[in-house]
XYZ file of C-alpha atoms in Angstrom:
346
model
C 27.938 55.317 6.607
C 27.833 51.879 5.001
C 28.383 48.851 7.229
C 31.256 46.679 6.114
C 30.252 43.640 4.072
C 32.850 40.933 3.379
C 34.557 41.226 0.040
C 37.298 38.755 -0.764
C 38.773 41.057 -3.392
C 39.870 43.811 -0.978
C 40.812 44.594 2.616
C 38.259 46.753 4.491
C 39.124 50.321 5.245
C 39.602 51.476 8.815
C 36.269 53.307 8.649
C 34.426 50.107 7.550
C 36.079 48.052 10.243
C 35.062 50.583 12.878
C 31.460 50.508 11.609
C 31.385 46.728 11.927
C 32.782 46.923 15.461
C 30.135 49.472 16.458
C 27.407 47.130 15.179
C 28.753 44.265 17.277
C 28.799 46.500 20.332
C 25.166 47.424 19.809
C 24.259 43.684 19.640
C 26.045 43.176 22.953
C 24.406 46.153 24.633
C 21.117 46.198 26.483
C 19.200 47.026 23.367
C 18.682 50.710 24.227
C 19.019 52.619 21.005
C 20.352 49.558 19.155
C 19.599 49.263 15.443
C 18.700 45.575 15.975
C 16.988 44.662 19.274
C 18.365 41.782 21.306
C 16.703 38.350 20.911
C 15.236 37.392 24.304
C 16.806 34.678 26.420
C 14.955 31.376 25.919
C 14.102 28.799 28.560
C 15.700 25.388 28.040
C 13.613 23.385 30.526
C 10.592 21.380 29.261
C 7.552 23.169 30.728
C 4.314 21.790 32.163
C 2.316 23.910 29.741
C -1.406 23.356 29.161
C -2.545 24.164 25.629
C -6.112 25.406 26.064
C -8.402 26.547 23.262
C -7.271 30.145 23.523
C -3.607 29.175 23.229
C -4.270 26.785 20.323
C -5.985 29.622 18.469
C -2.687 31.536 18.460
C -0.646 28.718 16.884
C 0.487 29.323 13.278
C -0.942 26.961 10.636
C 1.007 27.422 7.411
C -0.316 24.234 5.759
C -3.850 25.637 5.821
C -2.743 29.157 4.941
C -3.944 31.398 2.122
C -3.370 30.813 -1.580
C -0.590 33.412 -1.491
C 1.583 30.799 0.263
C 1.259 28.224 -2.551
C 4.572 27.292 -4.127
C 4.744 25.987 -7.670
C 1.791 25.615 -10.039
C -1.539 26.517 -8.420
C -3.287 23.376 -9.670
C -5.628 20.722 -8.365
C -3.875 17.777 -6.669
C -5.644 14.438 -7.180
C -4.061 12.633 -4.205
C -2.615 14.154 -1.046
C -2.522 12.499 2.360
C -0.630 9.850 4.318
C 0.915 6.465 3.589
C 1.867 3.565 5.881
C 0.085 4.878 8.941
C -0.180 1.717 11.063
C -2.532 0.580 13.771
C -4.027 -2.742 14.959
C -7.560 -3.444 13.767
C -9.855 -6.450 13.967
C -10.705 -8.035 10.617
C -13.884 -10.085 10.195
C -13.554 -13.675 8.910
C -15.977 -16.602 8.679
C -14.551 -18.155 11.838
C -14.346 -14.949 13.887
C -12.357 -11.749 14.197
C -8.630 -11.587 13.540
C -6.393 -8.864 14.981
C -4.134 -7.563 12.210
C -1.553 -4.823 11.880
C -3.076 -2.572 9.239
C -1.119 -0.182 7.046
C -3.266 2.734 5.918
C -2.941 4.977 2.902
C -5.476 7.802 2.988
C -5.721 10.639 0.476
C -8.113 13.360 -0.618
C -8.192 15.718 -3.549
C -7.013 19.284 -3.019
C -8.543 21.996 -5.161
C -6.522 24.781 -6.770
C -6.286 27.839 -4.568
C -5.903 25.812 -1.359
C -2.484 25.522 0.288
C -2.831 22.098 1.951
C -4.752 19.760 4.267
C -4.619 18.805 7.930
C -3.222 15.279 7.558
C -3.554 14.353 11.227
C -7.332 14.375 10.796
C -7.062 11.231 8.663
C -5.360 9.402 11.551
C -7.855 10.729 14.075
C -10.690 9.409 11.904
C -9.216 5.913 12.158
C -8.758 6.036 15.897
C -12.434 6.890 16.347
C -13.247 3.482 14.794
C -10.187 1.496 15.921
C -12.172 -0.787 18.265
C -14.691 -1.853 15.628
C -14.390 -5.017 13.534
C -13.366 -3.784 10.110
C -15.321 -4.452 6.963
C -16.332 -2.186 4.104
C -19.150 -0.681 6.180
C -16.650 0.481 8.811
C -14.223 1.775 6.177
C -17.104 3.721 4.630
C -17.794 5.438 7.945
C -14.111 6.304 8.382
C -14.065 7.802 4.892
C -17.228 9.781 5.658
C -15.568 11.201 8.769
C -12.444 12.508 7.154
C -14.149 13.746 3.983
C -16.250 15.882 6.335
C -13.263 16.876 8.483
C -11.161 17.877 5.478
C -14.009 19.357 3.399
C -12.895 17.279 0.377
C -14.715 16.119 -2.762
C -12.746 13.025 -3.799
C -11.121 10.658 -1.319
C -9.483 7.238 -1.121
C -8.640 4.787 1.626
C -6.427 1.717 1.272
C -6.001 -0.737 4.172
C -3.268 -3.373 3.737
C -2.826 -6.328 6.061
C -1.950 -10.026 6.214
C -4.830 -12.371 6.924
C -3.963 -15.837 8.343
C -6.384 -18.617 7.429
C -6.015 -22.217 8.537
C -5.606 -24.716 5.689
C -5.371 -28.515 5.665
C -2.640 -30.481 3.925
C -3.496 -32.590 0.904
C -3.359 -36.108 2.429
C -1.917 -36.250 5.943
C -4.582 -34.148 7.667
C -2.053 -31.681 9.102
C -3.188 -28.067 9.425
C -1.253 -24.829 9.207
C -1.712 -21.078 8.800
C -1.553 -19.617 5.322
C -0.940 -15.842 5.258
C -2.682 -13.831 2.539
C -1.685 -10.291 1.543
C -4.972 -8.377 1.404
C -5.978 -4.788 0.739
C -9.386 -3.180 1.145
C -9.813 0.015 -0.867
C -12.620 2.557 -0.915
C -12.589 5.184 -3.672
C -14.935 8.161 -3.863
C -14.795 10.168 -7.082
C -17.329 12.622 -8.519
C -19.900 11.499 -5.964
C -19.528 7.791 -6.789
C -18.089 5.361 -4.242
C -16.488 2.017 -5.097
C -15.269 -0.888 -2.944
C -12.219 -2.775 -4.217
C -10.623 -5.952 -2.867
C -6.989 -6.800 -3.623
C -5.573 -10.304 -3.029
C -2.187 -11.904 -3.664
C -2.664 -15.632 -4.286
C 0.538 -17.705 -4.258
C 0.609 -20.972 -6.212
C 2.889 -23.386 -8.024
C 2.938 -23.389 -11.827
C 4.227 -26.393 -13.764
C 5.146 -25.515 -17.355
C 2.982 -27.587 -19.780
C 5.717 -27.518 -22.425
C 8.346 -28.743 -19.972
C 5.976 -31.479 -18.777
C 5.452 -32.789 -22.326
C 9.185 -32.654 -23.094
C 9.972 -34.586 -19.916
C 7.431 -37.272 -20.802
C 8.856 -37.423 -24.348
C 12.326 -38.165 -22.925
C 10.860 -40.939 -20.751
C 8.888 -42.531 -23.589
C 11.395 -42.319 -26.437
C 14.741 -42.670 -24.657
C 13.998 -44.057 -21.220
C 15.513 -40.870 -19.805
C 14.447 -39.616 -16.383
C 13.438 -35.953 -16.628
C 11.441 -33.544 -14.514
C 9.361 -30.597 -15.689
C 10.155 -27.204 -14.209
C 7.782 -25.593 -11.723
C 8.027 -22.299 -9.871
C 6.421 -20.260 -7.151
C 3.928 -17.934 -8.823
C 1.777 -15.014 -7.726
C -1.537 -13.708 -8.984
C -2.618 -10.262 -7.805
C -6.369 -9.981 -8.152
C -8.123 -6.615 -7.840
C -11.900 -6.490 -8.103
C -14.661 -3.980 -7.566
C -17.069 -5.753 -5.220
C -20.392 -5.290 -3.535
C -20.349 -5.131 0.265
C -21.417 -8.792 0.641
C -18.407 -10.194 -1.252
C -15.609 -11.285 1.100
C -11.942 -11.977 0.610
C -12.581 -15.597 1.576
C -14.976 -15.869 -1.365
C -12.147 -14.699 -3.625
C -9.666 -17.145 -2.078
C -12.101 -20.042 -2.539
C -12.474 -19.054 -6.181
C -8.691 -19.004 -6.676
C -8.326 -22.464 -5.150
C -11.022 -23.803 -7.476
C -9.537 -22.235 -10.616
C -5.847 -22.902 -9.856
C -5.702 -25.561 -7.118
C -1.889 -25.705 -6.832
C -1.729 -23.249 -3.921
C 1.576 -23.471 -2.077
C 1.436 -25.671 1.012
C 2.052 -24.891 4.689
C 2.371 -28.247 6.504
C 3.515 -31.344 4.564
C 4.557 -34.918 5.181
C 5.876 -37.246 2.480
C 2.396 -38.208 1.312
C 1.527 -34.516 0.979
C 4.635 -33.810 -1.077
C 3.763 -36.687 -3.390
C 0.197 -35.438 -3.661
C 1.433 -31.949 -4.537
C 3.578 -33.360 -7.357
C 0.528 -35.214 -8.680
C -1.631 -32.089 -8.328
C 0.883 -30.028 -10.327
C 1.035 -32.690 -13.056
C -2.760 -32.620 -13.269
C -2.801 -28.822 -13.578
C 0.068 -27.643 -15.816
C -0.352 -23.944 -16.526
C 1.169 -21.158 -18.613
C 0.978 -17.593 -17.312
C -1.620 -16.832 -20.005
C -3.736 -19.753 -18.739
C -3.514 -18.421 -15.191
C -4.770 -14.942 -16.130
C -7.727 -16.393 -18.040
C -8.630 -18.941 -15.375
C -8.703 -16.297 -12.636
C -10.715 -14.020 -14.935
C -13.211 -16.828 -15.526
C -13.569 -17.283 -11.785
C -14.054 -13.554 -11.123
C -16.695 -13.323 -13.848
C -18.675 -16.087 -12.114
C -18.234 -14.713 -8.582
C -21.385 -12.922 -7.343
C -20.983 -9.235 -6.588
C -17.861 -8.678 -8.734
C -17.756 -5.850 -11.283
C -14.625 -4.492 -12.980
C -11.434 -6.423 -12.236
C -7.752 -6.842 -13.006
C -5.580 -9.973 -12.892
C -1.784 -9.650 -12.784
C 0.103 -12.961 -12.876
C 3.830 -13.518 -12.401
C 5.476 -16.933 -12.881
C 8.916 -16.535 -11.316
C 10.770 -18.940 -13.545
C 13.090 -21.728 -12.469
C 14.137 -22.302 -16.111
C 14.824 -18.698 -17.103
C 16.595 -15.869 -15.329
C 13.535 -13.701 -16.001
C 9.852 -14.017 -15.107
C 6.789 -14.687 -17.251
C 4.003 -12.151 -16.641
C 0.507 -11.299 -17.852
C -2.117 -8.633 -17.172
C -5.826 -9.026 -17.938
C -8.412 -6.323 -17.173
C -12.183 -6.107 -17.421
C -14.046 -2.784 -17.386
C -12.895 0.818 -17.290
C -11.820 0.976 -13.629
C -8.518 -0.869 -14.113
C -7.905 -0.195 -17.803
C -4.498 1.393 -18.444
C -2.262 1.869 -21.452
C 0.947 1.947 -19.399
C 2.496 -0.290 -16.757
C 3.617 0.856 -13.320
C 7.423 0.496 -13.640
C 7.880 -1.655 -10.513
C 4.591 -3.564 -10.585
C 5.967 -7.056 -11.181
C 8.884 -6.530 -8.805
C 6.410 -6.104 -5.937
C 4.929 -9.565 -6.517
C 7.803 -11.596 -5.090
C 6.702 -13.598 -2.041
C 9.822 -15.010 -0.356
C 9.400 -17.929 1.976
């Protein structure tokens, strides 16, 4: 006898309705002789349950299951892991350690034929080193730990944080904290490991063309005019040796493009900043080349990339440039939202 299945095109027969009723009765019975056994009653009180090794061995682990569980193309995945895992870590500076909130992206490669990885091992690797003062040596050890834990060939770690450094105003002697967006990246591919520093340097750019046009109006017509300037951002990424620090890179930026935005100012500082901008007018092309010149001269720097964005006060669009050196950062395409990530609001 077939059990009644709903069909919107007809009304069930009496025989089908009776079969459905019999099935419901068997569900409600004790389970003796039922076609489908009853599901057991479940406890709804949180238990004080200890998960010992024997119990843990019984837990299902689908992510690390056999290749038969793979969905989609059974292909190698270049990056799989976690993003924006956060924890406090101490960052080494010239004047001492700084406690920063670090955002971690950690990935490994996953070979074809493997279902997945145990992502929590990446976080556990960090917590084993959480009390250490972070530099590339510490990040190397963290990477070693989770490459071993996950049995991976290629791996990458990216630590993002804000580093406050005290800076002095131009003339008044006031001091304030400048916050720098930093990232430390370690990449291991095909047995080769690279250290990469990323820095966002925020500065003011005065347009050389606008400066000359303003001076022309003053000279020829006695007309007061001001050149346009704008907050600008350079994102520098450089492969470095372990002895190269982010403060070395910041010092280089200040030497190449000295119009860094100011923290604490009095009237004499504001005047000095206007004079400093007039002494250093700069197009976005100039900025890219000046930072590249500084990176080329900085000891311990290999391949690098400079991305500059002058967020125009004249135009309703930005002026941008990208300059790369070496194969590590070479690319024929642009990340669609790259320049949109370079806005540094006050």
